[in-house]
Tab-separated table of C-alpha atoms and ligand atoms in Angstrom:
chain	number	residue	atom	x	y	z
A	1	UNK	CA	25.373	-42.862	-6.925
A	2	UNK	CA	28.234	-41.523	-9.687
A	3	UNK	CA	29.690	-38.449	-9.595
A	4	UNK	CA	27.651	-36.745	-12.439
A	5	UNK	CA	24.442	-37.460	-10.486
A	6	UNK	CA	22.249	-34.303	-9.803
A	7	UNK	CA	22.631	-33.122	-5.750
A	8	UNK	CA	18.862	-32.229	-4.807
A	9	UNK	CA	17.731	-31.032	-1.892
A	10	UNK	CA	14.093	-31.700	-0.389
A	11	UNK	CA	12.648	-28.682	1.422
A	12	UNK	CA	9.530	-30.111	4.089
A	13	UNK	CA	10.706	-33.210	4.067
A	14	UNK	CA	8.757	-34.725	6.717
A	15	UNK	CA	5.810	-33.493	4.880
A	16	UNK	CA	3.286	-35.700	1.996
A	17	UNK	CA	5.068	-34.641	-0.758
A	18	UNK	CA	8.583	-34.320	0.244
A	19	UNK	CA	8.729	-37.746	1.675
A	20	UNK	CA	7.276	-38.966	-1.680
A	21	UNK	CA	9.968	-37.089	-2.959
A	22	UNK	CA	12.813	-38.838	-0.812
A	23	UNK	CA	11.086	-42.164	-2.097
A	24	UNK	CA	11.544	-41.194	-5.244
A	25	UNK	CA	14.727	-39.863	-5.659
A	26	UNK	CA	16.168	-43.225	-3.741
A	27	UNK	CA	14.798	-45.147	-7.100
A	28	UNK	CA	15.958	-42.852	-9.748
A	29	UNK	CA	18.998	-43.140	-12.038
A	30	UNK	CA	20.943	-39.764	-12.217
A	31	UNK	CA	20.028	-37.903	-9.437
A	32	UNK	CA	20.997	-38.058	-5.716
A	33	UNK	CA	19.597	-36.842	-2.229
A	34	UNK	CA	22.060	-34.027	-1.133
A	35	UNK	CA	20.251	-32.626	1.842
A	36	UNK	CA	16.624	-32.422	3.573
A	37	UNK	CA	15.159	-29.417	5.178
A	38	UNK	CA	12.568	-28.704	7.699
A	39	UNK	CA	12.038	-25.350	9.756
A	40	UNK	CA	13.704	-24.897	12.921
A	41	UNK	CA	12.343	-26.501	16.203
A	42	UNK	CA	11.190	-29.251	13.644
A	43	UNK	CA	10.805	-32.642	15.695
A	44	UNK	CA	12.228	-34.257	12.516
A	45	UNK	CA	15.577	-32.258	13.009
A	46	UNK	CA	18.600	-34.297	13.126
A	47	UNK	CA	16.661	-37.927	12.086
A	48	UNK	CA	17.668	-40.455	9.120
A	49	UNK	CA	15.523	-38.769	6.330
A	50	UNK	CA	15.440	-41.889	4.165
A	51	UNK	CA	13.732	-43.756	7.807
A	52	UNK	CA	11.649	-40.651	7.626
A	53	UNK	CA	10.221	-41.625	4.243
A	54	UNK	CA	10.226	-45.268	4.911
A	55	UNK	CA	13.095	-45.489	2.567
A	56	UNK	CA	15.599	-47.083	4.924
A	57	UNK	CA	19.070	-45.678	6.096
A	58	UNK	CA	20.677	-43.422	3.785
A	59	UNK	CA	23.097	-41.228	6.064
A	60	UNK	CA	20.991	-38.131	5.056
A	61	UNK	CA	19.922	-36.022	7.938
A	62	UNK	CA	17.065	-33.659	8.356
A	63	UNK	CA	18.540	-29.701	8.772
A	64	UNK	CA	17.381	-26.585	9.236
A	65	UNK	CA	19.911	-24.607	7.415
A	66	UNK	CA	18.928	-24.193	3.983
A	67	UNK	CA	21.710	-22.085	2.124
A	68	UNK	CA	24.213	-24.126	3.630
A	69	UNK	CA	22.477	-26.834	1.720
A	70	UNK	CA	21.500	-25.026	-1.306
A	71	UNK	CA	25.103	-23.650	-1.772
A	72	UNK	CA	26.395	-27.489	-2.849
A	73	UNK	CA	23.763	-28.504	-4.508
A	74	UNK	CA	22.483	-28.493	-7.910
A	75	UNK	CA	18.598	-27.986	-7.405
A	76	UNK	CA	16.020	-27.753	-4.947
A	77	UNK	CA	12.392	-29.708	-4.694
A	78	UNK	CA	10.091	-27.317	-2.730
A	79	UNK	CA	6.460	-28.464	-2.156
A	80	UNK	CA	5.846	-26.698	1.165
A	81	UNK	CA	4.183	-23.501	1.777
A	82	UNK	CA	3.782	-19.686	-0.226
A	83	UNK	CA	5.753	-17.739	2.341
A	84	UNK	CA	8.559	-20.636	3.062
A	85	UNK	CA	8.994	-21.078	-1.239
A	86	UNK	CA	9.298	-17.331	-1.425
A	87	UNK	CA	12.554	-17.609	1.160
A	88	UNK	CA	14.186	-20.991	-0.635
A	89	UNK	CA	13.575	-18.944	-3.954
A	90	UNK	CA	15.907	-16.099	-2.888
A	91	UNK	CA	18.219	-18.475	-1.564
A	92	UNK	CA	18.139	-20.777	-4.551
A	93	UNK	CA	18.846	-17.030	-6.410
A	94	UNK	CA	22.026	-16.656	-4.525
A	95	UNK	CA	23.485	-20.491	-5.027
A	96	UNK	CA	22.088	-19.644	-8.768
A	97	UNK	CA	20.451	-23.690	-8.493
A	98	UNK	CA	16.869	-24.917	-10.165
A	99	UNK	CA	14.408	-24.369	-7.963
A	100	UNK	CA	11.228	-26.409	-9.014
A	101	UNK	CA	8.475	-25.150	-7.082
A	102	UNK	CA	4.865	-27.270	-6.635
A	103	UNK	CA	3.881	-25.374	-3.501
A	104	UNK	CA	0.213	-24.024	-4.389
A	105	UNK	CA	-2.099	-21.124	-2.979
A	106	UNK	CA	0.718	-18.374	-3.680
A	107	UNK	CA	-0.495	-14.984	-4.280
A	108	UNK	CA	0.243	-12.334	-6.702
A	109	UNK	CA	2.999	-10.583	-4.781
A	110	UNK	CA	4.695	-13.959	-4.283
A	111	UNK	CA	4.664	-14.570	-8.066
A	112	UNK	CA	6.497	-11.092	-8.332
A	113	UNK	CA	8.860	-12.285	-5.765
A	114	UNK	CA	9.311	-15.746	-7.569
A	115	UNK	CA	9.792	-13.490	-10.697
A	116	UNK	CA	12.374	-11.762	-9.371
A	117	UNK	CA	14.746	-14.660	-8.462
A	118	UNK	CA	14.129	-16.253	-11.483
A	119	UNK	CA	16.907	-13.748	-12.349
A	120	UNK	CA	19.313	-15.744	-10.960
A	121	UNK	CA	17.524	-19.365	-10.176
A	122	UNK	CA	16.121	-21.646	-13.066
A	123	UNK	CA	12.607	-21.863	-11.432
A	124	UNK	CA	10.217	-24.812	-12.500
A	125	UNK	CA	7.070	-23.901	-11.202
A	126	UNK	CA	4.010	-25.917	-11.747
A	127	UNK	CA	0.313	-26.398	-10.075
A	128	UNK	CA	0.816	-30.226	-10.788
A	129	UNK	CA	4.050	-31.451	-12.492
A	130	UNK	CA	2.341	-34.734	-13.502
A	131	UNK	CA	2.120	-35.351	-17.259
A	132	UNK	CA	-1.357	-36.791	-17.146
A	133	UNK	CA	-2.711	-33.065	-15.661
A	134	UNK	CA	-0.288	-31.308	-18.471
A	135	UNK	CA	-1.796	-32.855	-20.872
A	136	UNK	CA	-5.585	-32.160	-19.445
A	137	UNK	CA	-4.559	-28.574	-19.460
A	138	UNK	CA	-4.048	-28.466	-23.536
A	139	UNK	CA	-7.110	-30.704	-24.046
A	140	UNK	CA	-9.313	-28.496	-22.233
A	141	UNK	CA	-7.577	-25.061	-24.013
A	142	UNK	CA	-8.195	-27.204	-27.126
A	143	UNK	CA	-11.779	-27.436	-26.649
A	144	UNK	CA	-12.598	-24.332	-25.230
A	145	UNK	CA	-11.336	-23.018	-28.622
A	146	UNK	CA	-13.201	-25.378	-30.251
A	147	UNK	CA	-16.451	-24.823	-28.645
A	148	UNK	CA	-18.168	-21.613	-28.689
A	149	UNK	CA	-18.288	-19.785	-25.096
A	150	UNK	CA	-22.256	-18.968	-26.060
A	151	UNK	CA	-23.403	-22.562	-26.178
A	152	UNK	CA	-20.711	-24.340	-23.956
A	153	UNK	CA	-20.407	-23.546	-20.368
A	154	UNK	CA	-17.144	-24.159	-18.319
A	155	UNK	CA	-17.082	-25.791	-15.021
A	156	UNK	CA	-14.177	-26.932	-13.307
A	157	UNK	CA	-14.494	-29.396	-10.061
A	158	UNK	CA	-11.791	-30.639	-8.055
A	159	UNK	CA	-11.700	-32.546	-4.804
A	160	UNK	CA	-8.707	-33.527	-2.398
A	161	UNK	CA	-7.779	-35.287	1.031
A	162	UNK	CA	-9.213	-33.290	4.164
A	163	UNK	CA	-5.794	-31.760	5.211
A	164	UNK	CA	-5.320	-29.410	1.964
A	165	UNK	CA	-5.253	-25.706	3.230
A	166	UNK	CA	-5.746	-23.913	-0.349
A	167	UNK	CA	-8.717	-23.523	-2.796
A	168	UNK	CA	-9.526	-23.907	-5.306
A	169	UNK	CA	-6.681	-26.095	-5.989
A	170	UNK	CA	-3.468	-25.333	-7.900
A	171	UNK	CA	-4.394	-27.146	-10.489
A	172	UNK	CA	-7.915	-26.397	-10.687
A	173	UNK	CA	-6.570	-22.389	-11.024
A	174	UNK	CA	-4.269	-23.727	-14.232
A	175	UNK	CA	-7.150	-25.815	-15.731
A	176	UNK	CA	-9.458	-22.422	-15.733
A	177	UNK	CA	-6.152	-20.295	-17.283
A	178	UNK	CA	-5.668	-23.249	-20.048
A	179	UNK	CA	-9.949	-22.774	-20.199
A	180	UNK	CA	-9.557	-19.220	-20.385
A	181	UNK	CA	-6.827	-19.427	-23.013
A	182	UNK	CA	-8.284	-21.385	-25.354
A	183	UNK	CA	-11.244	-18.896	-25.183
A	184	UNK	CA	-9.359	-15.949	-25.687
A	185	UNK	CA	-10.469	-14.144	-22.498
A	186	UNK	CA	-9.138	-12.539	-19.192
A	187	UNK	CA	-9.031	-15.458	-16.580
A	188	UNK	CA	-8.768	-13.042	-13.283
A	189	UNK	CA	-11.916	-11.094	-14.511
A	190	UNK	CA	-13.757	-14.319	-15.969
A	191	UNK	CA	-13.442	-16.564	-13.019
A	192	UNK	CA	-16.063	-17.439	-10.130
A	193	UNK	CA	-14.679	-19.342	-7.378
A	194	UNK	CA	-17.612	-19.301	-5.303
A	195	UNK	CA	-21.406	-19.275	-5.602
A	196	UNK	CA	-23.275	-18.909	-2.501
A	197	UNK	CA	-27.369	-17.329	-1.938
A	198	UNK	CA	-29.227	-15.852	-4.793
A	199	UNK	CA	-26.338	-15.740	-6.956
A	200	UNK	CA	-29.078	-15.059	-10.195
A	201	UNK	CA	-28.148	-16.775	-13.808
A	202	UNK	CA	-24.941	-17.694	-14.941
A	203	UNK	CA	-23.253	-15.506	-16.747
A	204	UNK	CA	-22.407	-16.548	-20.164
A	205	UNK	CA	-18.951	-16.830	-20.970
A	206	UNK	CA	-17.270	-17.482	-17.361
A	207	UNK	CA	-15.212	-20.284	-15.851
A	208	UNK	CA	-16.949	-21.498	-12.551
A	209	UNK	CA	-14.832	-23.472	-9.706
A	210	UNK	CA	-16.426	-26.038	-7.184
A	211	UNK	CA	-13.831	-27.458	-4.424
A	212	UNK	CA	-14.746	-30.987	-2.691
A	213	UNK	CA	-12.420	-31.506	1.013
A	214	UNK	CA	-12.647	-35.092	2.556
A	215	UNK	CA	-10.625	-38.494	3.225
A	216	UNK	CA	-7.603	-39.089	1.740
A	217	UNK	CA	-7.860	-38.029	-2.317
A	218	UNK	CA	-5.069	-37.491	-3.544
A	219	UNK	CA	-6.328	-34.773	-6.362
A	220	UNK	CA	-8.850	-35.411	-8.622
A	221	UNK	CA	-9.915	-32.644	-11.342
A	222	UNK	CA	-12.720	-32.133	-14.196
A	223	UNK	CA	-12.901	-29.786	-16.725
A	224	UNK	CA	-16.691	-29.946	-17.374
A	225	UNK	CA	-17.963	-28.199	-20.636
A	226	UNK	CA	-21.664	-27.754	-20.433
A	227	UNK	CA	-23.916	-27.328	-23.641
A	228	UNK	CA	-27.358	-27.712	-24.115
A	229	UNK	CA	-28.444	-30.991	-24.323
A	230	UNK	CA	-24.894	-32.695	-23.811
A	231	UNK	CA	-21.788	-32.639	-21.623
A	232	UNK	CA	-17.981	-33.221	-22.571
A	233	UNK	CA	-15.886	-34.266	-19.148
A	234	UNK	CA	-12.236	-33.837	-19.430
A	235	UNK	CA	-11.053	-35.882	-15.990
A	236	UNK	CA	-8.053	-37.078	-13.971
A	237	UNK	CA	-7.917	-38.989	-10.868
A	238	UNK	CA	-4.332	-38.901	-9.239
A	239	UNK	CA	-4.182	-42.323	-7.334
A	240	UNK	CA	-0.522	-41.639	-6.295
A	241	UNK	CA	2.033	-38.400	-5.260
A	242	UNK	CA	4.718	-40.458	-6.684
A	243	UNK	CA	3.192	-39.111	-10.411
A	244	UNK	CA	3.776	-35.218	-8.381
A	245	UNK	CA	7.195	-36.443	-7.102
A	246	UNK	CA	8.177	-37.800	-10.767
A	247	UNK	CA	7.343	-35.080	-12.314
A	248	UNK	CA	9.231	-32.461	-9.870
A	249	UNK	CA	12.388	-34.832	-10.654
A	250	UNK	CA	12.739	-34.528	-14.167
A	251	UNK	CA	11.777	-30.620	-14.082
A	252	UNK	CA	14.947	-30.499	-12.099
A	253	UNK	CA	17.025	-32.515	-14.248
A	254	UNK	CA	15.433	-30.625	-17.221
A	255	UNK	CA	16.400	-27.376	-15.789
A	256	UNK	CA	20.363	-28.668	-15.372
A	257	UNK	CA	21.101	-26.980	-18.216
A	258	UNK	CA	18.985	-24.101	-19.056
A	259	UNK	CA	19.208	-20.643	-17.795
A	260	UNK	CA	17.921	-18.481	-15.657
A	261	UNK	CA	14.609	-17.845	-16.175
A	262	UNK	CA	10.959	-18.846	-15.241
A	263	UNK	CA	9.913	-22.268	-16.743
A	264	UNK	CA	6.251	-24.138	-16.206
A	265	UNK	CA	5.845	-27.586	-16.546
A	266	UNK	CA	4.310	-27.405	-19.889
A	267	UNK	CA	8.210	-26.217	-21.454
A	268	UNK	CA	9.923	-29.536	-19.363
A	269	UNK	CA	7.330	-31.959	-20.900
A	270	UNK	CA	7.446	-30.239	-24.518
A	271	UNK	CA	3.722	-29.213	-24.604
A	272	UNK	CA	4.322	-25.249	-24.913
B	1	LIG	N1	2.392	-28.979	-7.854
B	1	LIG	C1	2.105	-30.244	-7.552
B	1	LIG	O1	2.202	-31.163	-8.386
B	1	LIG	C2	1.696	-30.557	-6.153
B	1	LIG	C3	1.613	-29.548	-5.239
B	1	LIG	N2	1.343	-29.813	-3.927
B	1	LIG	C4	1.425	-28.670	-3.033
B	1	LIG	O2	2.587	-28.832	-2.214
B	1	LIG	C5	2.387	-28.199	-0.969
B	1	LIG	C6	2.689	-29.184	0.166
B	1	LIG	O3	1.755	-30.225	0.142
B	1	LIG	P1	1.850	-31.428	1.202
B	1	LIG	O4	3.149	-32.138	1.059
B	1	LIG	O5	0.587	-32.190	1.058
B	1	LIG	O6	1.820	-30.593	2.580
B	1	LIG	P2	2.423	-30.990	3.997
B	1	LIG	O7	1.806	-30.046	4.972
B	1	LIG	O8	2.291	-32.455	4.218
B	1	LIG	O9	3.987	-30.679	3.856
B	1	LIG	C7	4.551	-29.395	3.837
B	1	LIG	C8	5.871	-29.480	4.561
B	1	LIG	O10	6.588	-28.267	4.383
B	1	LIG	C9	7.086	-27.890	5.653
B	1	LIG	N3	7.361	-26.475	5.731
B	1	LIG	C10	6.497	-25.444	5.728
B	1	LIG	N4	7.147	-24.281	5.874
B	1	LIG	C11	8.467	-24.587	5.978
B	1	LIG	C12	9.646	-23.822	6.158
B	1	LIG	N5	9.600	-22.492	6.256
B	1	LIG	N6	10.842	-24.464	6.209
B	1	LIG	C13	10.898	-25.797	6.104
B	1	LIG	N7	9.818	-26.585	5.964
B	1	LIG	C14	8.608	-25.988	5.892
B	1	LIG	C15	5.999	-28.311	6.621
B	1	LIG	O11	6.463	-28.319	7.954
B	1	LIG	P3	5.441	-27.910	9.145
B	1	LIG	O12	4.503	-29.061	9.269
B	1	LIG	O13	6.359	-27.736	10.318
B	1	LIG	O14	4.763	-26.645	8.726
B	1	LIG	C16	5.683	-29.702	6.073
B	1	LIG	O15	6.593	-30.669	6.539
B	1	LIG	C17	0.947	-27.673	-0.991
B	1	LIG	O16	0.960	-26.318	-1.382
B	1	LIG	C18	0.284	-28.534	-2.060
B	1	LIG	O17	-0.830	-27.943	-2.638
B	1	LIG	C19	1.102	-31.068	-3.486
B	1	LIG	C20	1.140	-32.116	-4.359
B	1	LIG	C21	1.427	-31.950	-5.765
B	2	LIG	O1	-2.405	-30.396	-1.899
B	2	LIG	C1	-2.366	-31.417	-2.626
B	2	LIG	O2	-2.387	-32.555	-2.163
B	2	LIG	C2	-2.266	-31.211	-4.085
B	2	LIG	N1	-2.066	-30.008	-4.509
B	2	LIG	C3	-1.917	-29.605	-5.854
B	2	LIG	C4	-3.009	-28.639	-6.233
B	2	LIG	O3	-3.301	-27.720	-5.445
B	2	LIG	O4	-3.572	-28.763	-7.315
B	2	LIG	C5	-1.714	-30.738	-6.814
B	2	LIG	C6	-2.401	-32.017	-6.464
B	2	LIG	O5	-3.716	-31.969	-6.933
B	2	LIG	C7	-2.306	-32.378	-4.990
């Protein structure tokens, strides 16, 4: 650790993602683990969080007082829940800190709300902050400009462990906007999320979602373009949250210097 190294604190750190990010932060250059958070009443209160991420001792201890943390620190890493990364993005407002958010499933009046401290916070926010997924979202705009909507249909399938609470996924939802970019149309009017009973023919022109629960998959996504007679796949299987975790770090260390504002993974990695 030197003294120019970035203080981050991980919100739900007992959780899959933010003990990836402990992991992670332990083995990169630059960047140091300031505090961890979980709610109150938390049985993880008080521990070792490096022993809670099987990263050993590091004289870190699990809290439950976020803006004492936030108000030393230089950025937040929040993959925990809509209504929880609404709170830490008002508080990251008042410590004016980047707050990179990869919680999922947030709803329109959270985005507001995530709009409105991005007044004061440098918010990251990102349905997958891994480069491999970034880069799937500009292939599949790319073709969907490409290919014309009345020959090409666009299906997106996604499938993930048995313990994820939202659907479709995160970045299934940013695939379909990049899909619905690319196309030129209105992705909240142009999607279908479900299909269940008589449903009748497809509709030409709109993005369909299927969502797959079960086991232990980590995230795996397809852009599937549809034409008669062939099929283009546009695919990537995440075999690790570390890729998440790695990406969530250098959003924050991106966002050091910027200002306040509201930033998507696509500005960190240069793919705007
Ligand atoms: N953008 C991306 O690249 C990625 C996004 N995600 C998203 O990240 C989110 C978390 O995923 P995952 O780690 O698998 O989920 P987990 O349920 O394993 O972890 C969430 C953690 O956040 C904690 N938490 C919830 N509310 C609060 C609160 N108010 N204060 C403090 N801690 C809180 C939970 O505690 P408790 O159990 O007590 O509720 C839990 O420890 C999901 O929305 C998921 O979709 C995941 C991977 C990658
Ligand atoms: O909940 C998860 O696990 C994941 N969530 C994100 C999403 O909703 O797309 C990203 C990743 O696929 C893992």
């Amino acid at each position: 650790m030197t003294a120019n190294d970035m203080k981050l604190v991980v919100v739900g750190a007992a959780g899959r993602m933010g003990q990836t990010l402990i992991r992670v932060i332990q083995d990169t250059e630059g960047v140091t683990l300031h505090a961890a958070i979980e709610r109150e009443g938390s049985a993880f209160i008080g521990k070792d969080a490096g022993e809670l991420a099987g990263a050993g001792t590091i004289g870190v201890a699990v809290t439950s007082d976020p803006l004492q943390a936030f108000l030393d620190a230089e950025g937040v890493l929040d993959f925990t829940a809509p209504d929880a990364s609404v709170t830490f993005a008002g508080l990251a407002a008042q410590a004016r800190i980047v707050h990179v958010i990869g919680t999922t499933g947030c709803s329109t009046d959270d985005e507001q709300k995530f709009e409105a401290s991005a007044r004061h916070a440098r918010i990251v926010k990102s349905g997958n902050m891994s480069l491999g997924v970034n880069l799937l979202s500009v292939l599949a705009e790319q073709a969907t400009r490409a290919l014309p909507a009345a020959g090409w249909d666009v299906e997106i399938v996604e499938m993930h462990h048995k313990h994820k609470v939202d659907a479709p996924s995160g970045t299934a939802l940013l695939l379909g906007e990049a899909a619905a970019k690319g196309r030129g149309i209105d992705f909240a009017t142009q999607s279908v999320r479900v299909r269940d009973g008589h449903t009748g023919a497809r509709p030409v022109g709109t993005i369909g979602f299927a969502t797959l629960r079960g086991g232990s998959v980590v995230g795996d996504h397809s852009v599937i373009l549809a034409g008669e007679g062939e099929l283009v796949t546009l695919s990537h299987s995440a075999r690790d949250r570390s890729i998440f975790a790695r990406g969530a770090v250098a959003a924050a260390f991106w966002a050091r210097d910027k200002k306040p504002g509201h930033y998507s993974m696509l500005d960190v990695l240069g793919l705007s």
